[in-house]
Amino acid sequence: MSVGELRDTLGSVDLLDGDAAVRATAVSLAVVLGLLLVQGAVAAAVTGPGQPTAQVQRAPLSPTATTWSDVPSQTVSLQKQQMAVPYGGGSVGEMDVQVATNDSHVAFRLSWADPTRDAAIQSPRNFSDAVAVMARTGSQPPITMGATGKPVNIWYWRASWQFRNTSAPWSNDMYAYPHPDAETKPGQAAGNPLSKATYEQYAQNYYAKGYGSLSDAPTQPVRARGARTDGEWAVSFVRERSTDGQFDAAFDGSETVYLAFAVWNGSADEVNGKKSITLRYSTLDLSSGTFSPPAQSSGGDGGSGSGDDGTAAGGAGGSAGGGPVGFLDGFGGLMGTALAAIAASWTVAYWRLTR
């Protein structure tokens, strides 16, 4: 139907002014088109392509190195861990991630706000601040610390390892009288890498195949350093791009690396499973030099389980987005917005044209 025919048809209806109705329709279409363009621009800004990684001459181990000031940063959201007992955490809402590489090494700098410096664990009621990177090269593993057949590589730094605090309100020894270490310090007696009295290397390299399967890796190629800067922690991890470890993530650029992050806030009693975590994977493509955080989603805090696609599934978290349900939800919301805009703009325009 042509514009003229539409005008004649509307004009034949006593309830409408044909010319005003056609002009109001044109105005409403223009408004909706502008709205969709703005919505698309906002969506692109929120979930757009990742940041390029920085190519550096020397991978900086110190998180305060001036090299980091020229490295792009991306923010990832953190949520409380509620997929496995003990549930909890969530005191840290977000983290900034920077990635720097050269021909031989890869380096990550993680920074997050934390008003307290928790580096003393001399008392049973003390817990240390800590941070971890979980990585796997190739296929995407479940977010629940991997699975059988899909192991993950975890790098872990703890503040108490680097900043052994001697300000405990006693003699800096939980047992200030003669005692057999094998009975009072069984972790040290058994050689547990988490129970050492002092540490020369502040990062630990672990493997996992699901919750409850964390194991110390035979080789320890990861280095880390932390620093306190203006009410926040900044921690750098550095490792050679390729290693001989059985489940070490490879950063040789041949395949995508899937990355997840976790933070422990000691003063919030966060330890073990009580932590702030990313519920979706970031990706690192070293062939193109791009680090991409997970796309924003309207889902909740995640579910109680995990799907093989690496996202939290089930529970109260809702749709993780990206699949057919997420697409239909987004499309439905977009159509609802468009129809509401058409109705509102047409009514206002018609009313003004017929006054």
PDB file of N, CA, C and O in Angstrom, residues 131-203:
ATOM      1  N   VAL A 131      44.637 -14.630  45.912  1.00  0.00           N
ATOM      2  CA  VAL A 131      44.063 -14.516  44.570  1.00  0.00           C
ATOM      3  C   VAL A 131      44.548 -15.690  43.736  1.00  0.00           C
ATOM      4  O   VAL A 131      45.632 -16.246  43.993  1.00  0.00           O
ATOM      5  N   ALA A 132      43.748 -16.090  42.748  1.00  0.00           N
ATOM      6  CA  ALA A 132      44.116 -17.228  41.898  1.00  0.00           C
ATOM      7  C   ALA A 132      43.664 -16.989  40.466  1.00  0.00           C
ATOM      8  O   ALA A 132      42.660 -16.308  40.214  1.00  0.00           O
ATOM      9  N   VAL A 133      44.409 -17.579  39.550  1.00  0.00           N
ATOM     10  CA  VAL A 133      44.064 -17.631  38.126  1.00  0.00           C
ATOM     11  C   VAL A 133      43.847 -19.089  37.753  1.00  0.00           C
ATOM     12  O   VAL A 133      44.687 -19.940  38.073  1.00  0.00           O
ATOM     13  N   MET A 134      42.738 -19.385  37.108  1.00  0.00           N
ATOM     14  CA  MET A 134      42.477 -20.739  36.616  1.00  0.00           C
ATOM     15  C   MET A 134      42.527 -20.715  35.100  1.00  0.00           C
ATOM     16  O   MET A 134      41.878 -19.873  34.468  1.00  0.00           O
ATOM     17  N   ALA A 135      43.289 -21.625  34.502  1.00  0.00           N
ATOM     18  CA  ALA A 135      43.505 -21.584  33.055  1.00  0.00           C
ATOM     19  C   ALA A 135      43.442 -22.973  32.442  1.00  0.00           C
ATOM     20  O   ALA A 135      43.800 -23.977  33.070  1.00  0.00           O
ATOM     21  N   ARG A 136      42.970 -23.010  31.210  1.00  0.00           N
ATOM     22  CA  ARG A 136      43.014 -24.233  30.409  1.00  0.00           C
ATOM     23  C   ARG A 136      43.130 -23.833  28.950  1.00  0.00           C
ATOM     24  O   ARG A 136      42.421 -22.944  28.471  1.00  0.00           O
ATOM     25  N   THR A 137      43.995 -24.517  28.225  1.00  0.00           N
ATOM     26  CA  THR A 137      44.190 -24.263  26.808  1.00  0.00           C
ATOM     27  C   THR A 137      43.386 -25.266  25.991  1.00  0.00           C
ATOM     28  O   THR A 137      43.366 -26.455  26.299  1.00  0.00           O
ATOM     29  N   GLY A 138      42.733 -24.779  24.935  1.00  0.00           N
ATOM     30  CA  GLY A 138      41.988 -25.663  24.039  1.00  0.00           C
ATOM     31  C   GLY A 138      40.514 -25.625  24.315  1.00  0.00           C
ATOM     32  O   GLY A 138      39.873 -24.583  24.184  1.00  0.00           O
ATOM     33  N   SER A 139      39.920 -26.769  24.707  1.00  0.00           N
ATOM     34  CA  SER A 139      38.485 -26.836  24.943  1.00  0.00           C
ATOM     35  C   SER A 139      38.122 -26.193  26.275  1.00  0.00           C
ATOM     36  O   SER A 139      38.888 -26.254  27.235  1.00  0.00           O
ATOM     37  N   GLN A 140      36.939 -25.600  26.326  1.00  0.00           N
ATOM     38  CA  GLN A 140      36.493 -24.901  27.525  1.00  0.00           C
ATOM     39  C   GLN A 140      36.032 -25.891  28.586  1.00  0.00           C
ATOM     40  O   GLN A 140      35.161 -26.718  28.337  1.00  0.00           O
ATOM     41  N   PRO A 141      36.591 -25.812  29.799  1.00  0.00           N
ATOM     42  CA  PRO A 141      36.213 -26.757  30.867  1.00  0.00           C
ATOM     43  C   PRO A 141      35.033 -26.225  31.669  1.00  0.00           C
ATOM     44  O   PRO A 141      34.683 -25.046  31.581  1.00  0.00           O
ATOM     45  N   PRO A 142      34.383 -27.074  32.472  1.00  0.00           N
ATOM     46  CA  PRO A 142      33.380 -26.575  33.416  1.00  0.00           C
ATOM     47  C   PRO A 142      34.009 -25.549  34.352  1.00  0.00           C
ATOM     48  O   PRO A 142      35.180 -25.660  34.702  1.00  0.00           O
ATOM     49  N   ILE A 143      33.208 -24.573  34.740  1.00  0.00           N
ATOM     50  CA  ILE A 143      33.725 -23.516  35.604  1.00  0.00           C
ATOM     51  C   ILE A 143      34.038 -24.024  36.999  1.00  0.00           C
ATOM     52  O   ILE A 143      34.741 -23.381  37.769  1.00  0.00           O
ATOM     53  N   THR A 144      33.521 -25.204  37.358  1.00  0.00           N
ATOM     54  CA  THR A 144      33.706 -25.770  38.697  1.00  0.00           C
ATOM     55  C   THR A 144      35.063 -26.453  38.822  1.00  0.00           C
ATOM     56  O   THR A 144      35.146 -27.647  39.121  1.00  0.00           O
ATOM     57  N   MET A 145      36.132 -25.700  38.558  1.00  0.00           N
ATOM     58  CA  MET A 145      37.505 -26.190  38.689  1.00  0.00           C
ATOM     59  C   MET A 145      37.755 -27.411  37.809  1.00  0.00           C
ATOM     60  O   MET A 145      38.424 -28.362  38.202  1.00  0.00           O
ATOM     61  N   GLY A 146      37.235 -27.365  36.584  1.00  0.00           N
ATOM     62  CA  GLY A 146      37.481 -28.428  35.629  1.00  0.00           C
ATOM     63  C   GLY A 146      36.642 -29.665  35.896  1.00  0.00           C
ATOM     64  O   GLY A 146      35.658 -29.627  36.632  1.00  0.00           O
ATOM     65  N   ALA A 147      37.053 -30.771  35.270  1.00  0.00           N
ATOM     66  CA  ALA A 147      36.338 -32.033  35.413  1.00  0.00           C
ATOM     67  C   ALA A 147      37.249 -33.147  34.926  1.00  0.00           C
ATOM     68  O   ALA A 147      38.309 -32.898  34.327  1.00  0.00           O
ATOM     69  N   THR A 148      36.853 -34.368  35.168  1.00  0.00           N
ATOM     70  CA  THR A 148      37.603 -35.513  34.665  1.00  0.00           C
ATOM     71  C   THR A 148      37.686 -35.421  33.139  1.00  0.00           C
ATOM     72  O   THR A 148      36.676 -35.252  32.470  1.00  0.00           O
ATOM     73  N   GLY A 149      38.867 -35.485  32.616  1.00  0.00           N
ATOM     74  CA  GLY A 149      39.065 -35.332  31.179  1.00  0.00           C
ATOM     75  C   GLY A 149      39.265 -33.904  30.753  1.00  0.00           C
ATOM     76  O   GLY A 149      39.680 -33.645  29.617  1.00  0.00           O
ATOM     77  N   LYS A 150      38.977 -32.945  31.631  1.00  0.00           N
ATOM     78  CA  LYS A 150      39.183 -31.526  31.343  1.00  0.00           C
ATOM     79  C   LYS A 150      39.846 -30.864  32.545  1.00  0.00           C
ATOM     80  O   LYS A 150      39.241 -30.037  33.237  1.00  0.00           O
ATOM     81  N   PRO A 151      41.097 -31.213  32.836  1.00  0.00           N
ATOM     82  CA  PRO A 151      41.785 -30.632  33.989  1.00  0.00           C
ATOM     83  C   PRO A 151      42.108 -29.161  33.763  1.00  0.00           C
ATOM     84  O   PRO A 151      42.227 -28.709  32.620  1.00  0.00           O
ATOM     85  N   VAL A 152      42.235 -28.429  34.842  1.00  0.00           N
ATOM     86  CA  VAL A 152      42.596 -27.015  34.776  1.00  0.00           C
ATOM     87  C   VAL A 152      43.888 -26.781  35.540  1.00  0.00           C
ATOM     88  O   VAL A 152      44.258 -27.541  36.429  1.00  0.00           O
ATOM     89  N   ASN A 153      44.548 -25.713  35.180  1.00  0.00           N
ATOM     90  CA  ASN A 153      45.793 -25.280  35.799  1.00  0.00           C
ATOM     91  C   ASN A 153      45.486 -24.054  36.653  1.00  0.00           C
ATOM     92  O   ASN A 153      44.898 -23.090  36.161  1.00  0.00           O
ATOM     93  N   ILE A 154      45.848 -24.069  37.933  1.00  0.00           N
ATOM     94  CA  ILE A 154      45.529 -22.977  38.844  1.00  0.00           C
ATOM     95  C   ILE A 154      46.817 -22.382  39.413  1.00  0.00           C
ATOM     96  O   ILE A 154      47.672 -23.108  39.929  1.00  0.00           O
ATOM     97  N   TRP A 155      46.937 -21.065  39.305  1.00  0.00           N
ATOM     98  CA  TRP A 155      48.038 -20.333  39.913  1.00  0.00           C
ATOM     99  C   TRP A 155      47.486 -19.600  41.136  1.00  0.00           C
ATOM    100  O   TRP A 155      46.472 -18.899  41.045  1.00  0.00           O
ATOM    101  N   TYR A 156      48.180 -19.720  42.261  1.00  0.00           N
ATOM    102  CA  TYR A 156      47.639 -19.210  43.522  1.00  0.00           C
ATOM    103  C   TYR A 156      48.695 -18.401  44.253  1.00  0.00           C
ATOM    104  O   TYR A 156      49.838 -18.841  44.405  1.00  0.00           O
ATOM    105  N   TRP A 157      48.308 -17.211  44.718  1.00  0.00           N
ATOM    106  CA  TRP A 157      49.165 -16.343  45.536  1.00  0.00           C
ATOM    107  C   TRP A 157      48.444 -16.041  46.832  1.00  0.00           C
ATOM    108  O   TRP A 157      47.239 -15.808  46.845  1.00  0.00           O
ATOM    109  N   ARG A 158      49.205 -16.065  47.924  1.00  0.00           N
ATOM    110  CA  ARG A 158      48.644 -15.766  49.242  1.00  0.00           C
ATOM    111  C   ARG A 158      49.483 -14.689  49.905  1.00  0.00           C
ATOM    112  O   ARG A 158      50.717 -14.773  49.944  1.00  0.00           O
ATOM    113  N   ALA A 159      48.804 -13.671  50.463  1.00  0.00           N
ATOM    114  CA  ALA A 159      49.521 -12.546  51.075  1.00  0.00           C
ATOM    115  C   ALA A 159      50.420 -12.988  52.205  1.00  0.00           C
ATOM    116  O   ALA A 159      51.521 -12.451  52.393  1.00  0.00           O
ATOM    117  N   SER A 160      49.992 -13.971  52.990  1.00  0.00           N
ATOM    118  CA  SER A 160      50.789 -14.397  54.142  1.00  0.00           C
ATOM    119  C   SER A 160      52.094 -15.051  53.721  1.00  0.00           C
ATOM    120  O   SER A 160      53.057 -15.069  54.494  1.00  0.00           O
ATOM    121  N   TRP A 161      52.157 -15.590  52.521  1.00  0.00           N
ATOM    122  CA  TRP A 161      53.414 -16.183  52.054  1.00  0.00           C
ATOM    123  C   TRP A 161      54.453 -15.107  51.790  1.00  0.00           C
ATOM    124  O   TRP A 161      55.634 -15.295  52.048  1.00  0.00           O
ATOM    125  N   GLN A 162      54.012 -13.989  51.251  1.00  0.00           N
ATOM    126  CA  GLN A 162      54.960 -12.925  50.906  1.00  0.00           C
ATOM    127  C   GLN A 162      55.187 -11.955  52.056  1.00  0.00           C
ATOM    128  O   GLN A 162      56.303 -11.472  52.253  1.00  0.00           O
ATOM    129  N   PHE A 163      54.125 -11.655  52.820  1.00  0.00           N
ATOM    130  CA  PHE A 163      54.215 -10.660  53.889  1.00  0.00           C
ATOM    131  C   PHE A 163      53.926 -11.341  55.219  1.00  0.00           C
ATOM    132  O   PHE A 163      52.860 -11.153  55.805  1.00  0.00           O
ATOM    133  N   ARG A 164      54.851 -12.142  55.677  1.00  0.00           N
ATOM    134  CA  ARG A 164      54.631 -12.873  56.921  1.00  0.00           C
ATOM    135  C   ARG A 164      54.560 -11.883  58.070  1.00  0.00           C
ATOM    136  O   ARG A 164      55.550 -11.277  58.481  1.00  0.00           O
ATOM    137  N   ASN A 165      53.351 -11.697  58.595  1.00  0.00           N
ATOM    138  CA  ASN A 165      53.091 -10.658  59.583  1.00  0.00           C
ATOM    139  C   ASN A 165      53.535 -11.128  60.974  1.00  0.00           C
ATOM    140  O   ASN A 165      53.112 -12.173  61.444  1.00  0.00           O
ATOM    141  N   THR A 166      54.379 -10.342  61.629  1.00  0.00           N
ATOM    142  CA  THR A 166      54.883 -10.703  62.964  1.00  0.00           C
ATOM    143  C   THR A 166      54.235  -9.881  64.069  1.00  0.00           C
ATOM    144  O   THR A 166      54.780  -9.737  65.147  1.00  0.00           O
ATOM    145  N   SER A 167      53.042  -9.317  63.755  1.00  0.00           N
ATOM    146  CA  SER A 167      52.406  -8.444  64.748  1.00  0.00           C
ATOM    147  C   SER A 167      51.311  -9.140  65.533  1.00  0.00           C
ATOM    148  O   SER A 167      50.425  -8.507  66.071  1.00  0.00           O
ATOM    149  N   ALA A 168      51.349 -10.484  65.578  1.00  0.00           N
ATOM    150  CA  ALA A 168      50.366 -11.208  66.381  1.00  0.00           C
ATOM    151  C   ALA A 168      50.544 -10.851  67.854  1.00  0.00           C
ATOM    152  O   ALA A 168      51.654 -10.542  68.299  1.00  0.00           O
ATOM    153  N   PRO A 169      49.443 -10.889  68.640  1.00  0.00           N
ATOM    154  CA  PRO A 169      49.518 -10.426  70.040  1.00  0.00           C
ATOM    155  C   PRO A 169      50.198 -11.420  70.960  1.00  0.00           C
ATOM    156  O   PRO A 169      49.891 -11.482  72.135  1.00  0.00           O
ATOM    157  N   TRP A 170      51.114 -12.230  70.436  1.00  0.00           N
ATOM    158  CA  TRP A 170      51.899 -13.127  71.280  1.00  0.00           C
ATOM    159  C   TRP A 170      53.277 -13.275  70.671  1.00  0.00           C
ATOM    160  O   TRP A 170      53.744 -12.364  69.992  1.00  0.00           O
ATOM    161  N   SER A 171      53.940 -14.389  70.883  1.00  0.00           N
ATOM    162  CA  SER A 171      55.345 -14.501  70.498  1.00  0.00           C
ATOM    163  C   SER A 171      55.540 -14.923  69.047  1.00  0.00           C
ATOM    164  O   SER A 171      56.609 -15.391  68.690  1.00  0.00           O
ATOM    165  N   ASN A 172      54.504 -14.773  68.197  1.00  0.00           N
ATOM    166  CA  ASN A 172      54.575 -15.166  66.795  1.00  0.00           C
ATOM    167  C   ASN A 172      54.628 -16.680  66.627  1.00  0.00           C
ATOM    168  O   ASN A 172      54.989 -17.182  65.592  1.00  0.00           O
ATOM    169  N   ASP A 173      54.259 -17.423  67.649  1.00  0.00           N
ATOM    170  CA  ASP A 173      54.217 -18.876  67.553  1.00  0.00           C
ATOM    171  C   ASP A 173      52.966 -19.338  68.287  1.00  0.00           C
ATOM    172  O   ASP A 173      52.764 -19.008  69.452  1.00  0.00           O
ATOM    173  N   MET A 174      52.121 -20.057  67.585  1.00  0.00           N
ATOM    174  CA  MET A 174      50.885 -20.510  68.197  1.00  0.00           C
ATOM    175  C   MET A 174      51.152 -21.375  69.430  1.00  0.00           C
ATOM    176  O   MET A 174      50.344 -21.445  70.350  1.00  0.00           O
ATOM    177  N   TYR A 175      52.325 -22.042  69.448  1.00  0.00           N
ATOM    178  CA  TYR A 175      52.691 -22.894  70.579  1.00  0.00           C
ATOM    179  C   TYR A 175      53.993 -22.357  71.163  1.00  0.00           C
ATOM    180  O   TYR A 175      55.071 -22.657  70.669  1.00  0.00           O
ATOM    181  N   ALA A 176      53.861 -21.531  72.189  1.00  0.00           N
ATOM    182  CA  ALA A 176      55.028 -20.835  72.732  1.00  0.00           C
ATOM    183  C   ALA A 176      55.745 -21.652  73.799  1.00  0.00           C
ATOM    184  O   ALA A 176      56.438 -21.115  74.639  1.00  0.00           O
ATOM    185  N   TYR A 177      55.593 -22.946  73.791  1.00  0.00           N
ATOM    186  CA  TYR A 177      56.274 -23.816  74.740  1.00  0.00           C
ATOM    187  C   TYR A 177      56.849 -24.988  73.953  1.00  0.00           C
ATOM    188  O   TYR A 177      56.468 -25.230  72.804  1.00  0.00           O
ATOM    189  N   PRO A 178      57.801 -25.708  74.521  1.00  0.00           N
ATOM    190  CA  PRO A 178      58.394 -26.832  73.780  1.00  0.00           C
ATOM    191  C   PRO A 178      57.317 -27.835  73.354  1.00  0.00           C
ATOM    192  O   PRO A 178      56.430 -28.185  74.124  1.00  0.00           O
ATOM    193  N   HIS A 179      57.377 -28.264  72.125  1.00  0.00           N
ATOM    194  CA  HIS A 179      56.358 -29.153  71.588  1.00  0.00           C
ATOM    195  C   HIS A 179      56.933 -29.950  70.425  1.00  0.00           C
ATOM    196  O   HIS A 179      57.856 -29.495  69.743  1.00  0.00           O
ATOM    197  N   PRO A 180      56.423 -31.133  70.184  1.00  0.00           N
ATOM    198  CA  PRO A 180      56.850 -31.906  69.009  1.00  0.00           C
ATOM    199  C   PRO A 180      56.126 -31.412  67.750  1.00  0.00           C
ATOM    200  O   PRO A 180      54.900 -31.446  67.668  1.00  0.00           O
ATOM    201  N   ASP A 181      56.896 -30.913  66.793  1.00  0.00           N
ATOM    202  CA  ASP A 181      56.296 -30.356  65.582  1.00  0.00           C
ATOM    203  C   ASP A 181      55.418 -31.365  64.849  1.00  0.00           C
ATOM    204  O   ASP A 181      54.408 -30.998  64.235  1.00  0.00           O
ATOM    205  N   ALA A 182      55.780 -32.626  64.895  1.00  0.00           N
ATOM    206  CA  ALA A 182      55.012 -33.628  64.158  1.00  0.00           C
ATOM    207  C   ALA A 182      53.579 -33.724  64.678  1.00  0.00           C
ATOM    208  O   ALA A 182      52.682 -34.154  63.953  1.00  0.00           O
ATOM    209  N   GLU A 183      53.365 -33.314  65.954  1.00  0.00           N
ATOM    210  CA  GLU A 183      52.021 -33.384  66.525  1.00  0.00           C
ATOM    211  C   GLU A 183      51.286 -32.057  66.436  1.00  0.00           C
ATOM    212  O   GLU A 183      50.085 -32.022  66.179  1.00  0.00           O
ATOM    213  N   THR A 184      51.990 -30.961  66.635  1.00  0.00           N
ATOM    214  CA  THR A 184      51.333 -29.649  66.645  1.00  0.00           C
ATOM    215  C   THR A 184      51.351 -28.965  65.289  1.00  0.00           C
ATOM    216  O   THR A 184      50.589 -28.036  65.061  1.00  0.00           O
ATOM    217  N   LYS A 185      52.230 -29.404  64.384  1.00  0.00           N
ATOM    218  CA  LYS A 185      52.293 -28.844  63.032  1.00  0.00           C
ATOM    219  C   LYS A 185      52.323 -29.989  62.015  1.00  0.00           C
ATOM    220  O   LYS A 185      53.316 -30.190  61.305  1.00  0.00           O
ATOM    221  N   PRO A 186      51.235 -30.746  61.945  1.00  0.00           N
ATOM    222  CA  PRO A 186      51.245 -31.918  61.073  1.00  0.00           C
ATOM    223  C   PRO A 186      51.399 -31.580  59.606  1.00  0.00           C
ATOM    224  O   PRO A 186      51.950 -32.362  58.837  1.00  0.00           O
ATOM    225  N   GLY A 187      50.900 -30.402  59.187  1.00  0.00           N
ATOM    226  CA  GLY A 187      51.041 -30.018  57.783  1.00  0.00           C
ATOM    227  C   GLY A 187      52.490 -29.868  57.381  1.00  0.00           C
ATOM    228  O   GLY A 187      52.917 -30.354  56.334  1.00  0.00           O
ATOM    229  N   GLN A 188      53.262 -29.195  58.240  1.00  0.00           N
ATOM    230  CA  GLN A 188      54.681 -29.047  57.956  1.00  0.00           C
ATOM    231  C   GLN A 188      55.389 -30.387  58.020  1.00  0.00           C
ATOM    232  O   GLN A 188      56.261 -30.687  57.205  1.00  0.00           O
ATOM    233  N   ALA A 189      55.001 -31.210  58.988  1.00  0.00           N
ATOM    234  CA  ALA A 189      55.644 -32.517  59.124  1.00  0.00           C
ATOM    235  C   ALA A 189      55.383 -33.391  57.910  1.00  0.00           C
ATOM    236  O   ALA A 189      56.242 -34.193  57.506  1.00  0.00           O
ATOM    237  N   ALA A 190      54.213 -33.224  57.288  1.00  0.00           N
ATOM    238  CA  ALA A 190      53.868 -34.029  56.115  1.00  0.00           C
ATOM    239  C   ALA A 190      54.373 -33.417  54.815  1.00  0.00           C
ATOM    240  O   ALA A 190      54.206 -34.008  53.751  1.00  0.00           O
ATOM    241  N   GLY A 191      54.974 -32.226  54.890  1.00  0.00           N
ATOM    242  CA  GLY A 191      55.479 -31.580  53.689  1.00  0.00           C
ATOM    243  C   GLY A 191      54.399 -30.916  52.863  1.00  0.00           C
ATOM    244  O   GLY A 191      54.578 -30.708  51.650  1.00  0.00           O
ATOM    245  N   ASN A 192      53.280 -30.550  53.475  1.00  0.00           N
ATOM    246  CA  ASN A 192      52.199 -29.867  52.762  1.00  0.00           C
ATOM    247  C   ASN A 192      52.698 -28.507  52.277  1.00  0.00           C
ATOM    248  O   ASN A 192      53.157 -27.690  53.082  1.00  0.00           O
ATOM    249  N   PRO A 193      52.605 -28.243  50.963  1.00  0.00           N
ATOM    250  CA  PRO A 193      53.121 -26.967  50.448  1.00  0.00           C
ATOM    251  C   PRO A 193      52.365 -25.757  50.970  1.00  0.00           C
ATOM    252  O   PRO A 193      52.874 -24.635  50.876  1.00  0.00           O
ATOM    253  N   LEU A 194      51.177 -25.949  51.535  1.00  0.00           N
ATOM    254  CA  LEU A 194      50.430 -24.837  52.109  1.00  0.00           C
ATOM    255  C   LEU A 194      50.789 -24.584  53.568  1.00  0.00           C
ATOM    256  O   LEU A 194      50.290 -23.641  54.168  1.00  0.00           O
ATOM    257  N   SER A 195      51.644 -25.406  54.157  1.00  0.00           N
ATOM    258  CA  SER A 195      51.934 -25.316  55.587  1.00  0.00           C
ATOM    259  C   SER A 195      53.370 -24.930  55.893  1.00  0.00           C
ATOM    260  O   SER A 195      53.826 -25.088  57.029  1.00  0.00           O
ATOM    261  N   LYS A 196      54.102 -24.448  54.928  1.00  0.00           N
ATOM    262  CA  LYS A 196      55.488 -24.078  55.177  1.00  0.00           C
ATOM    263  C   LYS A 196      55.577 -22.912  56.155  1.00  0.00           C
ATOM    264  O   LYS A 196      54.678 -22.072  56.234  1.00  0.00           O
ATOM    265  N   ALA A 197      56.660 -22.871  56.901  1.00  0.00           N
ATOM    266  CA  ALA A 197      56.873 -21.768  57.835  1.00  0.00           C
ATOM    267  C   ALA A 197      57.261 -20.498  57.086  1.00  0.00           C
ATOM    268  O   ALA A 197      56.852 -19.394  57.453  1.00  0.00           O
ATOM    269  N   THR A 198      58.042 -20.618  56.047  1.00  0.00           N
ATOM    270  CA  THR A 198      58.435 -19.481  55.221  1.00  0.00           C
ATOM    271  C   THR A 198      58.402 -19.900  53.753  1.00  0.00           C
ATOM    272  O   THR A 198      58.488 -21.085  53.433  1.00  0.00           O
ATOM    273  N   TYR A 199      58.300 -18.900  52.879  1.00  0.00           N
ATOM    274  CA  TYR A 199      58.210 -19.153  51.440  1.00  0.00           C
ATOM    275  C   TYR A 199      59.195 -18.263  50.693  1.00  0.00           C
ATOM    276  O   TYR A 199      59.292 -17.067  50.969  1.00  0.00           O
ATOM    277  N   GLU A 200      59.930 -18.863  49.794  1.00  0.00           N
ATOM    278  CA  GLU A 200      60.794 -18.093  48.908  1.00  0.00           C
ATOM    279  C   GLU A 200      60.093 -17.815  47.584  1.00  0.00           C
ATOM    280  O   GLU A 200      60.437 -16.868  46.884  1.00  0.00           O
ATOM    281  N   GLN A 201      59.133 -18.666  47.225  1.00  0.00           N
ATOM    282  CA  GLN A 201      58.357 -18.490  46.003  1.00  0.00           C
ATOM    283  C   GLN A 201      56.902 -18.271  46.410  1.00  0.00           C
ATOM    284  O   GLN A 201      56.320 -19.091  47.116  1.00  0.00           O
ATOM    285  N   TYR A 202      56.337 -17.144  45.983  1.00  0.00           N
ATOM    286  CA  TYR A 202      55.044 -16.725  46.523  1.00  0.00           C
ATOM    287  C   TYR A 202      53.857 -17.188  45.691  1.00  0.00           C
ATOM    288  O   TYR A 202      52.724 -16.791  45.968  1.00  0.00           O
ATOM    289  N   ALA A 203      54.089 -18.004  44.680  1.00  0.00           N
ATOM    290  CA  ALA A 203      53.005 -18.588  43.891  1.00  0.00           C
ATOM    291  C   ALA A 203      53.102 -20.100  43.963  1.00  0.00           C
ATOM    292  O   ALA A 203      54.199 -20.664  44.065  1.00  0.00           O
TER     293      ALA A 203
END
